[in-house]
Coordinates of C-alpha atoms in Angstrom, one line a residue:
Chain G
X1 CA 75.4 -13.0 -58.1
X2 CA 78.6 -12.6 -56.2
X3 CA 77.9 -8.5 -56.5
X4 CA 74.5 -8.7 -55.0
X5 CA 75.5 -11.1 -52.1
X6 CA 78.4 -8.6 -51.2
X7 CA 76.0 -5.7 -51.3
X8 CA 72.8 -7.4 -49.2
X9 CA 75.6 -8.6 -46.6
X10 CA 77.4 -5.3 -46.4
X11 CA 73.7 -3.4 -46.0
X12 CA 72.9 -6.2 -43.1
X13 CA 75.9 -5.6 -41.4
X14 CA 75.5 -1.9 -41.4
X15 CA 72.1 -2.0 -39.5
X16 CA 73.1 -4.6 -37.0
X17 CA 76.2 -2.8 -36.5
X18 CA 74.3 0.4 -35.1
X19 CA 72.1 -1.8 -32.5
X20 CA 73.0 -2.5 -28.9
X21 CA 70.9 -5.2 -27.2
X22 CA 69.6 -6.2 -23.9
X23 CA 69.5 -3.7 -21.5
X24 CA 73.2 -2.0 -20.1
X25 CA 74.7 -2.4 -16.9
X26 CA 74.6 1.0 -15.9
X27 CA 74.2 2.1 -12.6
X28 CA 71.8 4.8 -11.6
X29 CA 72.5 7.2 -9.0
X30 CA 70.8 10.8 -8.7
X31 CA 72.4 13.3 -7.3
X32 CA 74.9 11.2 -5.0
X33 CA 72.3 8.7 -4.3
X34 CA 72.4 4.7 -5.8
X35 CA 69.0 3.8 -6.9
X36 CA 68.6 -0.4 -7.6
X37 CA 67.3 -0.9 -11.5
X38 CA 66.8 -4.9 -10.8
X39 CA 65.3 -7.0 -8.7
X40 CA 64.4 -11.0 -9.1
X41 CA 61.3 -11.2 -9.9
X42 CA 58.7 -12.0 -7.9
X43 CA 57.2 -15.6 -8.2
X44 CA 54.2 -15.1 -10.3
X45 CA 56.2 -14.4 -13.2
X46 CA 56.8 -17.7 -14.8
X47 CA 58.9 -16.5 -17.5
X48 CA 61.1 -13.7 -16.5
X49 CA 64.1 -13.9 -13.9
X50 CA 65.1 -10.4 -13.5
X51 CA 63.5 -7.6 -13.6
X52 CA 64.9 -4.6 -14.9
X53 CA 63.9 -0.8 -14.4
X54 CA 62.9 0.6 -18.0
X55 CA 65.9 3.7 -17.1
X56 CA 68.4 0.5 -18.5
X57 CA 67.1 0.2 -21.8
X58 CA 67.4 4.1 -22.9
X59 CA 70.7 5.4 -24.5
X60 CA 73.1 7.1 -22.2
X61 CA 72.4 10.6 -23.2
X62 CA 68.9 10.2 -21.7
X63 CA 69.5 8.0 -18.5
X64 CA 72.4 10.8 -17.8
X65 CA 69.2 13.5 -17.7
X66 CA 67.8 11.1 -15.3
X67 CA 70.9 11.5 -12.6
X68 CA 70.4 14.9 -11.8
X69 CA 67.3 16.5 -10.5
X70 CA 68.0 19.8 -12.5
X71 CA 69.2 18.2 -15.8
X72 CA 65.9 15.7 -15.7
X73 CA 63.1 18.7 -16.9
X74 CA 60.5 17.1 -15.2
X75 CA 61.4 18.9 -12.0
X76 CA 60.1 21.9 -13.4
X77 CA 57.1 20.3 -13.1
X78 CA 57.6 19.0 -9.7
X79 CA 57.7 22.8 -8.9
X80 CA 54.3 23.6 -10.5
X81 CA 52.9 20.6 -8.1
X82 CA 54.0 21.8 -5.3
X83 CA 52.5 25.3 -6.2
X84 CA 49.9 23.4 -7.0
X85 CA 49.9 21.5 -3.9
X86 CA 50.1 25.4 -1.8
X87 CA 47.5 27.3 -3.7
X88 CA 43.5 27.1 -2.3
X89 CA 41.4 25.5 -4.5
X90 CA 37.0 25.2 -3.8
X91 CA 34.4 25.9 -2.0
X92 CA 36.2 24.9 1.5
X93 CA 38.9 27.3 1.2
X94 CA 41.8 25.0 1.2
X95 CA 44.9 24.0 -0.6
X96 CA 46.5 20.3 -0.2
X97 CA 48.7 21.7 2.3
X98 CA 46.3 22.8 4.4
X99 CA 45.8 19.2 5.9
X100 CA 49.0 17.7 4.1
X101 CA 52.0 20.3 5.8
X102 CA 54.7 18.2 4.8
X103 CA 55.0 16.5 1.6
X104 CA 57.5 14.4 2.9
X105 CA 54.7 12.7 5.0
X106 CA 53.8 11.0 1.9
X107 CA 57.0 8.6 1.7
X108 CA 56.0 5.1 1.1
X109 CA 52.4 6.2 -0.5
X110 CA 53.5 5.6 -4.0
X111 CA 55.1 2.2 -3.2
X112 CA 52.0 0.6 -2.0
X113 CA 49.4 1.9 -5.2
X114 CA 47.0 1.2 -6.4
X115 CA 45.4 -0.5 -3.6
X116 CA 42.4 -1.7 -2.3
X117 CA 40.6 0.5 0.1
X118 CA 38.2 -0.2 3.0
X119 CA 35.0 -0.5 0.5
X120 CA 36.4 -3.0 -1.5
X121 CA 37.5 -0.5 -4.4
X122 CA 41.1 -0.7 -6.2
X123 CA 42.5 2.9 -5.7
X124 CA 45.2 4.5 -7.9
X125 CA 47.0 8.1 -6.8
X126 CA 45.0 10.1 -9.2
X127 CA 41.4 8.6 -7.9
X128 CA 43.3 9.6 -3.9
X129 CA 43.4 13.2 -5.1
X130 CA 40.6 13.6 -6.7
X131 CA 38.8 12.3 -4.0
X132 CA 40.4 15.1 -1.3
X133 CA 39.4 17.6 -4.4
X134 CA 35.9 16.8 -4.6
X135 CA 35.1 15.5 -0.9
X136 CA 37.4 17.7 1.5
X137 CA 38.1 21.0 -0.8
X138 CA 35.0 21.2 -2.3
X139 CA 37.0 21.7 -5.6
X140 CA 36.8 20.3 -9.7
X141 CA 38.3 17.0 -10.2
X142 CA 41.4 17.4 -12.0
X143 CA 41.2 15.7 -15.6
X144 CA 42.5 12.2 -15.1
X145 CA 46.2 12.2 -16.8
X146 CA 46.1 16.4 -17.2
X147 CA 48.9 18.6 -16.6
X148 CA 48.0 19.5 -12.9
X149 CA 47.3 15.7 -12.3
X150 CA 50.6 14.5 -13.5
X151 CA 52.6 17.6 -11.5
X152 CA 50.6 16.8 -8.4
X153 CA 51.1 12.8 -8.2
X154 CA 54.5 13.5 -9.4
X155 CA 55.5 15.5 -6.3
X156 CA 53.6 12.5 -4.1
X157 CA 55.9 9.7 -6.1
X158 CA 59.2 11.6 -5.6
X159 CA 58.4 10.8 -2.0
X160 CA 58.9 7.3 -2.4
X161 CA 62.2 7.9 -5.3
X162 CA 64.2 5.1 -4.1
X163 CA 62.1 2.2 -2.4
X164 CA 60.7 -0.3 -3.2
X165 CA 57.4 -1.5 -5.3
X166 CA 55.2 -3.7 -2.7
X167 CA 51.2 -3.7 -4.0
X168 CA 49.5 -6.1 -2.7
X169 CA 48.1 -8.6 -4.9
X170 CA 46.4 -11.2 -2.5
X171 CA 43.1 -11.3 -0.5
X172 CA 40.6 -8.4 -1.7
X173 CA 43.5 -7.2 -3.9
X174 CA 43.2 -10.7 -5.9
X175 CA 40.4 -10.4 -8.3
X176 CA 41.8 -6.8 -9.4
X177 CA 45.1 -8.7 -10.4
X178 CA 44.0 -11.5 -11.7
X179 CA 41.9 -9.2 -14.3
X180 CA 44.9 -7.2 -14.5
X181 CA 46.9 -10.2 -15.6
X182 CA 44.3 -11.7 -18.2
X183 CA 44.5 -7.8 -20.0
X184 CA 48.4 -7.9 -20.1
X185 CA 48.1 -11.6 -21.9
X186 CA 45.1 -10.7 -24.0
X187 CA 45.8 -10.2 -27.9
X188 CA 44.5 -6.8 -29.0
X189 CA 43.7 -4.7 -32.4
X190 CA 44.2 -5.0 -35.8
X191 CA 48.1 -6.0 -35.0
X192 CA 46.8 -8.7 -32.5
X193 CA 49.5 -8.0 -30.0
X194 CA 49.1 -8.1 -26.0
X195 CA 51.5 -6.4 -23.4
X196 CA 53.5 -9.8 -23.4
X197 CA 54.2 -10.3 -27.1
X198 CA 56.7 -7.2 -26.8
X199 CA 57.6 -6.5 -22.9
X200 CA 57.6 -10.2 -21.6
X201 CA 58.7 -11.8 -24.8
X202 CA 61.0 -9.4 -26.8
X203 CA 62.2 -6.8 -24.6
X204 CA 65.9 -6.4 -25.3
X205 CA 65.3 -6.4 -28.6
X206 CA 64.9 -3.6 -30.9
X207 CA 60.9 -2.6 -32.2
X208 CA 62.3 -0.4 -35.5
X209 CA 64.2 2.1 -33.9
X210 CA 62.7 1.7 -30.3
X211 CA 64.7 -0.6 -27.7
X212 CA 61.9 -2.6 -26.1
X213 CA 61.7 -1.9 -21.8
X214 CA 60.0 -4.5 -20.1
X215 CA 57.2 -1.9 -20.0
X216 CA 57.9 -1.5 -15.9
X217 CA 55.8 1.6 -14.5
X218 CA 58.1 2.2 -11.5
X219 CA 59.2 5.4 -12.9
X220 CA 55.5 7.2 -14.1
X221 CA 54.8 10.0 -14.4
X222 CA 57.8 10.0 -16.8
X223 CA 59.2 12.7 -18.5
X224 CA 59.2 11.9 -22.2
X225 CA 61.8 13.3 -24.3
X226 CA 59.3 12.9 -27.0
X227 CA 56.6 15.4 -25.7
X228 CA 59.1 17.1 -23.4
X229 CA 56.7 16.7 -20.7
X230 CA 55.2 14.4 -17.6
X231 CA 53.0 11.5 -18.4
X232 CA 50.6 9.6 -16.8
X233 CA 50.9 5.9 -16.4
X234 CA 46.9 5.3 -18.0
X235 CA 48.0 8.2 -20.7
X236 CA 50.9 5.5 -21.8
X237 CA 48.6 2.3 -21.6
X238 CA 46.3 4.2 -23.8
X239 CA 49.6 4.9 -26.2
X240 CA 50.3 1.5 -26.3
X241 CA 47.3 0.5 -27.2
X242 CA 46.7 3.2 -30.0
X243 CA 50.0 1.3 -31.5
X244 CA 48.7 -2.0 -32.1
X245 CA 45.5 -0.3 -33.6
X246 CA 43.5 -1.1 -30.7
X247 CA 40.9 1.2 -29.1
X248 CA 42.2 2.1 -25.8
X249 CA 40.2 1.5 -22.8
X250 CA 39.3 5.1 -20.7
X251 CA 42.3 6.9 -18.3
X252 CA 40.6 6.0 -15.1
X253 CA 38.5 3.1 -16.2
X254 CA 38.6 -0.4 -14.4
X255 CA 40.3 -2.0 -17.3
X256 CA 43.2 0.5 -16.6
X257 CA 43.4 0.5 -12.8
X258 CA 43.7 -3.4 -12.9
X259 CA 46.6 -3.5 -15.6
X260 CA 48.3 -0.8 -13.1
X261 CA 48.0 -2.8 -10.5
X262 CA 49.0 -6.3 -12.3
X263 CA 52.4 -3.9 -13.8
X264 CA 53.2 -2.3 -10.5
X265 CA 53.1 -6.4 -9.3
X266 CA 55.6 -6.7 -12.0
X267 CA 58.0 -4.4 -10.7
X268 CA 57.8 -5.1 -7.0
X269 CA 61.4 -4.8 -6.0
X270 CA 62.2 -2.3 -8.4
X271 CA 62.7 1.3 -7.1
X272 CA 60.4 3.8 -7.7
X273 CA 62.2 6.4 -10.0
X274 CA 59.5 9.3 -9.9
X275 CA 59.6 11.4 -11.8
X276 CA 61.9 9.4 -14.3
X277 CA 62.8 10.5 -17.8
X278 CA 62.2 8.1 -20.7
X279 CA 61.8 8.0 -24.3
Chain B
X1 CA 72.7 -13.7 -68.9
X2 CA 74.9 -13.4 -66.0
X3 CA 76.8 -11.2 -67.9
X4 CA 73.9 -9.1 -68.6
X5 CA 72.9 -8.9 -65.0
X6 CA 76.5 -7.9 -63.8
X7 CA 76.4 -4.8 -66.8
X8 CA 72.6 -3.8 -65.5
X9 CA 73.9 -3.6 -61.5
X10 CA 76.4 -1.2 -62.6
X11 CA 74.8 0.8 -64.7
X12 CA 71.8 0.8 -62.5
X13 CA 74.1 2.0 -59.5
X14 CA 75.9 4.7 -61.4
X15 CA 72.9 6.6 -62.4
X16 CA 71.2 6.0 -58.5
X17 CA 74.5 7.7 -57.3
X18 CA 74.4 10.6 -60.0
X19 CA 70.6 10.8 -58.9
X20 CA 71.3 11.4 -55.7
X21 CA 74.2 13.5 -55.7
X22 CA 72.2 15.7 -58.2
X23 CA 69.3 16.2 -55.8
X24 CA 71.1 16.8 -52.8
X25 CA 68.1 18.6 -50.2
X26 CA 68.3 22.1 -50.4
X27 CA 68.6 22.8 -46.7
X28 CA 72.1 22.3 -47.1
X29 CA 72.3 25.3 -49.5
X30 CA 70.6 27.0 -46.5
X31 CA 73.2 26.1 -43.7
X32 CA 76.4 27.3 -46.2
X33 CA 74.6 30.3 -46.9
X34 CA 74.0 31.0 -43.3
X35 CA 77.7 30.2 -42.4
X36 CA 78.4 32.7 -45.1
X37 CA 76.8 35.3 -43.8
X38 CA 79.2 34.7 -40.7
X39 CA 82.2 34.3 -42.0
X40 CA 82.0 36.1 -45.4
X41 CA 83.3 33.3 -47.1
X42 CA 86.6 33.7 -44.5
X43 CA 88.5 30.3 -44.5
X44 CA 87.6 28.4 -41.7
X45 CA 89.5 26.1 -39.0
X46 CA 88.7 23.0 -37.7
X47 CA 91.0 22.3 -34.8
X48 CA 89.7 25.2 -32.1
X49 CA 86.6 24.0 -31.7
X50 CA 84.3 20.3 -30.1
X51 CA 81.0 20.0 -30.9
X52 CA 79.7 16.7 -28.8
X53 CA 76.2 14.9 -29.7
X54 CA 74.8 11.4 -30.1
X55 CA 75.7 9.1 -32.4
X56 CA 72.2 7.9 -32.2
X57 CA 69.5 10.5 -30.9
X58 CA 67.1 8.5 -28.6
X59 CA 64.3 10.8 -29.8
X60 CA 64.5 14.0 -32.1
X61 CA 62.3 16.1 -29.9
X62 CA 65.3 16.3 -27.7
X63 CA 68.6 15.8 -28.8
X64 CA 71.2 16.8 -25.8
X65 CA 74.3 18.8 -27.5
X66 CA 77.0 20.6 -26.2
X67 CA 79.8 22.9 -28.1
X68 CA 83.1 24.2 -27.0
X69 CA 85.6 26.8 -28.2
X70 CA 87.7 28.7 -26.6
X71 CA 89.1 32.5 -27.3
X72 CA 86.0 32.7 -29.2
X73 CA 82.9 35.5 -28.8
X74 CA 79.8 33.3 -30.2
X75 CA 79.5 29.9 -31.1
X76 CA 76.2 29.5 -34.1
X77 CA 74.7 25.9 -34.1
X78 CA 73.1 25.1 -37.3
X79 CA 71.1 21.5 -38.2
X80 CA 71.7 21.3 -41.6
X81 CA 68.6 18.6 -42.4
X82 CA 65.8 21.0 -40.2
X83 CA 63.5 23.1 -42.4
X84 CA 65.3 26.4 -40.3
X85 CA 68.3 25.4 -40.3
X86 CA 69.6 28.0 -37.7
X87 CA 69.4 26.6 -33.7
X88 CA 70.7 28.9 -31.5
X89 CA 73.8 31.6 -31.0
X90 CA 76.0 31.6 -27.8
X91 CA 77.2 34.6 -27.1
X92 CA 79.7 35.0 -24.5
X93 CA 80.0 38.2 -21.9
X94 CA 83.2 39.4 -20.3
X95 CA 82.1 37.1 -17.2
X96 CA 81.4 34.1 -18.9
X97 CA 83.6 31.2 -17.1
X98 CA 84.9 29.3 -20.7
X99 CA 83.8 29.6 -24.8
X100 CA 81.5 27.0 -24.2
X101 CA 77.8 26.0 -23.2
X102 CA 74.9 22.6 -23.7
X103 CA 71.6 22.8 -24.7
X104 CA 68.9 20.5 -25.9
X105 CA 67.8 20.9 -29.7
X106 CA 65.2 19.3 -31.9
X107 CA 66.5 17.4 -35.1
X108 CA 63.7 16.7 -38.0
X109 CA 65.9 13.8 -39.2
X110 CA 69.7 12.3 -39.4
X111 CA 71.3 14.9 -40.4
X112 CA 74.9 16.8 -39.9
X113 CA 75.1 19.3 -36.9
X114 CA 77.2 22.0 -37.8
X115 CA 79.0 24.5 -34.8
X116 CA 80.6 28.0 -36.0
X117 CA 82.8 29.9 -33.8
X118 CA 83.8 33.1 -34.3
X119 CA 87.2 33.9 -32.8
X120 CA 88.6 37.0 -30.9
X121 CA 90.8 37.1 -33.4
X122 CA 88.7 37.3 -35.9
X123 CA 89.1 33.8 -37.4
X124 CA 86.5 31.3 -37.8
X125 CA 86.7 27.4 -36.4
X126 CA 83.9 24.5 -37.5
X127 CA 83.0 21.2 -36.4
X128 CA 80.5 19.0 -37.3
X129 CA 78.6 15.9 -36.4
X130 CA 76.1 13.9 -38.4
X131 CA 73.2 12.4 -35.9
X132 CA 71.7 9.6 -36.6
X133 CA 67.4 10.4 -36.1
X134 CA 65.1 7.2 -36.1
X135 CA 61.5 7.0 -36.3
X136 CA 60.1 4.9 -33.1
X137 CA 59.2 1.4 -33.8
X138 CA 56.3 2.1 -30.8
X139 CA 57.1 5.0 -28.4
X140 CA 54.2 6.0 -30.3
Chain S
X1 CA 51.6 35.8 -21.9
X2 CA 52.4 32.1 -22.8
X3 CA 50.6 29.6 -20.3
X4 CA 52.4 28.4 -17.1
X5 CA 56.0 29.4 -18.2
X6 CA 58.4 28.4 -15.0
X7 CA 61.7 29.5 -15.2
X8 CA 64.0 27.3 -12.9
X9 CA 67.7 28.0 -12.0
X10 CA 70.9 26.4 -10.4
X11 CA 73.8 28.6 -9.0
X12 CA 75.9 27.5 -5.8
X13 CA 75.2 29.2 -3.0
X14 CA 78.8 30.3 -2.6
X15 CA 82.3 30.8 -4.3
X16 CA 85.6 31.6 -3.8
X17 CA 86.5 35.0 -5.8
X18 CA 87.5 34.7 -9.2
X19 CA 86.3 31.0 -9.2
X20 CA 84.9 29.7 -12.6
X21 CA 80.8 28.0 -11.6
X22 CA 78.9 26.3 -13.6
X23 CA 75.1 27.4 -14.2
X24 CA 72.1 25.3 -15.1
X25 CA 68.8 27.1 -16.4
X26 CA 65.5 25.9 -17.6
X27 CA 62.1 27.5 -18.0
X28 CA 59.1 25.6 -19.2
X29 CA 57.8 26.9 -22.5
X30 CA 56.3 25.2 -25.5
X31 CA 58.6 26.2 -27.7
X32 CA 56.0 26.3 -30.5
X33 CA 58.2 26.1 -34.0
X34 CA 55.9 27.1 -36.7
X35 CA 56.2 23.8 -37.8
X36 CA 53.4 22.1 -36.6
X37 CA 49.6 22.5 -38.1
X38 CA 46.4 22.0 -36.1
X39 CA 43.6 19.8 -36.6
X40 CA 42.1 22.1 -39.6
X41 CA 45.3 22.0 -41.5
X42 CA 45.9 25.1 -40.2
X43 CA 49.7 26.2 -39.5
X44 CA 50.1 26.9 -35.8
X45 CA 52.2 30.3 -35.7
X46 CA 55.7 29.9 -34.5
X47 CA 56.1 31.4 -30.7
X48 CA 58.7 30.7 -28.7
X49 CA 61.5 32.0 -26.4
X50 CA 63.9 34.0 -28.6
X51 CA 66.6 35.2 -26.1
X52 CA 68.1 34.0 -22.9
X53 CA 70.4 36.6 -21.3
X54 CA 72.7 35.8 -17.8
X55 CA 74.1 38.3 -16.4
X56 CA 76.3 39.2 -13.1
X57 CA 76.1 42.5 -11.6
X58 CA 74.8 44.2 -14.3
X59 CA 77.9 42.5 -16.6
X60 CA 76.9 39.9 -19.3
X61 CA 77.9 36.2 -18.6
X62 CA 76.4 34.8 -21.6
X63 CA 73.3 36.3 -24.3
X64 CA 71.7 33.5 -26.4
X65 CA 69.7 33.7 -29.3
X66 CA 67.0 30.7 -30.0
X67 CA 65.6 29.5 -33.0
X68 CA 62.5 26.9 -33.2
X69 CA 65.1 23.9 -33.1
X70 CA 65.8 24.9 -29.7
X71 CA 63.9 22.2 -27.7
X72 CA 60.7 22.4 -25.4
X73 CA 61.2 23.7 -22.0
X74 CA 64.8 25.3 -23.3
X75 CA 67.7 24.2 -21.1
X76 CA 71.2 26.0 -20.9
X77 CA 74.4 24.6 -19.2
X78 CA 77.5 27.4 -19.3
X79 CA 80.0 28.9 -17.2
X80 CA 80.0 32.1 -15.6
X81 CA 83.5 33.5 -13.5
X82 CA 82.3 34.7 -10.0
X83 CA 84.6 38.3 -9.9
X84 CA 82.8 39.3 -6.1
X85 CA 79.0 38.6 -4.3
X86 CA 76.1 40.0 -6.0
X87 CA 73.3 38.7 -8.0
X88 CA 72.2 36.4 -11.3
X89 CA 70.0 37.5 -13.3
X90 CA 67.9 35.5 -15.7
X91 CA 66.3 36.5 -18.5
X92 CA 64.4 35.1 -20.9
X93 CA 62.4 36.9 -24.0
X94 CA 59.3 35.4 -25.7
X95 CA 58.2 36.0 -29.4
X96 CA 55.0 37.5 -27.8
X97 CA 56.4 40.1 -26.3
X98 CA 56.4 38.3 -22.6
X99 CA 59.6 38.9 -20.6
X100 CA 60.2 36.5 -17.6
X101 CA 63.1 36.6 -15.1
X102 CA 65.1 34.7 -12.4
X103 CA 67.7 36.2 -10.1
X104 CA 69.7 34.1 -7.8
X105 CA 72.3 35.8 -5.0
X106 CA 75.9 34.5 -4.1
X107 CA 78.1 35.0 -1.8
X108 CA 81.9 34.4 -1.8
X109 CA 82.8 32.0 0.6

């Protein structure tokens, strides 16, 4: 008996003693520059007092990728945005540069989306681009959460890298959120789990090998260590959702705009880290 | 019967640990042999050469390593777990600033990494560090 | 030629003679390992960058051979000694044949 107790302690032991919890206190700075990774959070969440950028949950190989725009890889794509962003595309003959000279005209942009525009409809960066595409260029929609998509909005969020998250969430804006909030809170698939069971109730904690964020989208599109690439923030709901055996709403679809807008409430304070590098 | 018990613990964890020293994965087999081929079965050093990775590898796609040696003309990286175990061969010019570069690999699971210089003076160093590769609980 | 491969370099701009920099160097590329099968069970051939050459001048800094463990979108950090001004060059060699290349000036300051 004595045997078996010394062996099912020493095996516990082991596993805890490879764990760290909670996120770090690391400080983020890129390239010289201090970037916040908390904020209090804002008064409509009930049961979190800090909110913490998903950069201090990762290990300290991967947020050091994030400090430096060469080490973090998805500045090569940044560079196939802005070529992108340069290169004439439909019937009209023009490139997004062609009205849009200076991407640096776009700071702030990312910090207010999505948003409600003047007809009443909640407006995320891809639908903004899409919408010069097919209206002003005469040009294809880009696919949703493709590679040109996520290079594009990339280059667009870098302009905001460092301020901070302010969506609106009240007057017109209010009905998106509030349907936003009900899907985060909502138990889904055949592991009955919502976006709170894990990134409102357990993050900190360790999910198998994974250290849980509180699923903050401050930082999208992220480079992903795992598919060594930029990804789209509806590509990453539809993840998420694919892990608790649910079927995932439609990148685009109103179901995914109004989460977006209900996290990026979340995170209002935090800065925008675009493009950030994460697991 | 505690007796019995006791006798059945021991017995049972001598032939696991015979079991698995006997089928040890074969991909080691694959790294020596490679590490062979380098040093012709020269002896080999350990204190000339650093080989730095993660304890814990935050994802396997991308593991971020970095390997150091200097006076030497090529540094091999081998992952002794990976199906190939050979990674990738630093060779260094007459410019090259120090015996030493990073690079980002890809680790199929927890495994050793193993770093072989080869020395101007024709001598071999080694180092080696065992990274730890989880599965995701949901990165998905 | 491998789709959209983007090579991407850092060098100062300038260095005192004799001075030891340190170079950065990416280039997006799959880095397809042979590994992997496609939805037919089919094994997707291995294709991926197999060398990565810097040199200075004409004189090697650093030759690197890759294998498939080598991760997506390879990335290099090493040191290079800066003997006068002149030009990096980059190069990088792809299993199907492809050859891309980078070249970046410096002066001595």
């Amino acid at each position: 008996m004595k045997l078996q107790n010394a062996i099912a302690a020493a095996a516990i032991l082991s596993f805890a003693g490879t764990m760290s919890f909670a996120q770090d206190d690391n400080e983020l700075s890129v390239d010289g520059q201090l970037i916040s990774t908390e904020a209090d959070a804002p008064a409509h969440m009930e049961n979190v007092g800090t909110v913490y950028s998903g950069w201090r949950f990762r290990s300290e190989d991967t947020q050091a990728m994030q400090m430096d725009d060469f080490d973090n890889s998805g500045f090569v794509f940044v560079d196939d945005g802005l070529s992108l962003m340069a290169s004439v595309d439909g019937s009209e003959g023009k490139s997004c540069a062609s009205c849009h000279e200076n991407v640096e005209d776009f700071a702030g942009l990312k910090a207010k989306l999505p948003r409600v525009n003047d007809s009443g409809e909640l407006e995320t960066m891809e639908e903004l681009v899409n919408t010069c595409r097919t209206e002003r260029m005469g040009a294809e929609p880009w696919k949703y959460s493709g590679s040109q998509m996520t290079a594009v909005t990339a280059v667009i969020g870098l302009q905001s890298r460092g301020m901070p998250i302010d969506v609106a969430i009240d007057g017109p804006a209010a009905s998106f959120w509030e349907r936003g909030q009900e899907l985060y809170y909502a138990r889904v698939g055949q592991l009955d789990l919502s976006c709170a069971n894990c990134h409102e109730d357990n993050y900190g904690t360790m999910i198998r090998a994974d250290h849980l964020s509180q699923g903050q989208i401050n930082g999208f599109p992220t480079y992903r260590l795992k598919n060594a690439k930029l990804n789209g923030v509806h590509n990453r709901f539809s993840g998420c959702m694919k892990n608790v055996r649910a079927e995932p709403y439609a990148d685009g679809s109103d179901e995914f705009k109004a989460l977006e807008l209900y996290l990026a409430s979340r995170g209002t304070g935090l800065s925008v880290e675009t493009p950030s590098v994460r697991n | 019967m505690a007796f019995t018990r006791r006798k059945m613990l021991i017995l049972g964890s001598a032939s696991f640990a015979t079991a698995a020293f006997a089928g040890l994965p074969a991909f080691a087999d694959l790294t020596d042999d490679a590490i062979t081929a380098i040093t012709g079965g020269a002896d080999i050093g350990e204190d000339g050469i650093t080989l730095t990775a993660p304890e814990i590898a935050e994802n396997g796609n991308t593991v971020p390593v970095e390997v150091s040696a200097p006076g030497a003309t090529s540094i091999a990286l081998f992952a002794s777990g990976n199906p190939t175990p050979a990674v990738a061969t630093f060779n260094f010019g007459p410019l090259a600033g120090s015996q030493s570069g990073a690079t980002r690999i890809r680790l199929a699971k927890t495994q050793d990494v193993v770093a072989i210089a080869t020395m101007a003076d024709g001598s071999f160093q080694r180092a080696s560090v065992t990274v730890k590769v989880t599965i995701g609980g949901c990165g998905g | 030629m491998a789709e959209n491969v983007r090579p991407r370099v850092r060098v100062p701009k300038t260095a005192a003679a004799g001075e030891v920099i340190t170079i950065k160097s990416l280039i997006s590329h799959k880095m397809e390992s042979g590994q992997r099968k496609d939805g037919d069970g089919n094994v997707i051939p291995r294709s991926i960058i197999n060398r990565f050459v810097c040199a200075f001048n004409g004189e090697v800094v650093i030759d690197v051979t890759l294998e498939a463990a080598v991760s997506t979108n390879p990335f290099f950090e090493f040191e290079a000694v800066v003997p006068e001004a002149g030009d990096f060059t980059f190069t990088w060699y792809d299993d199907d044949g492809s050859v891309y290349e980078e070249t970046k000036s410096i002066a001595i300051a």
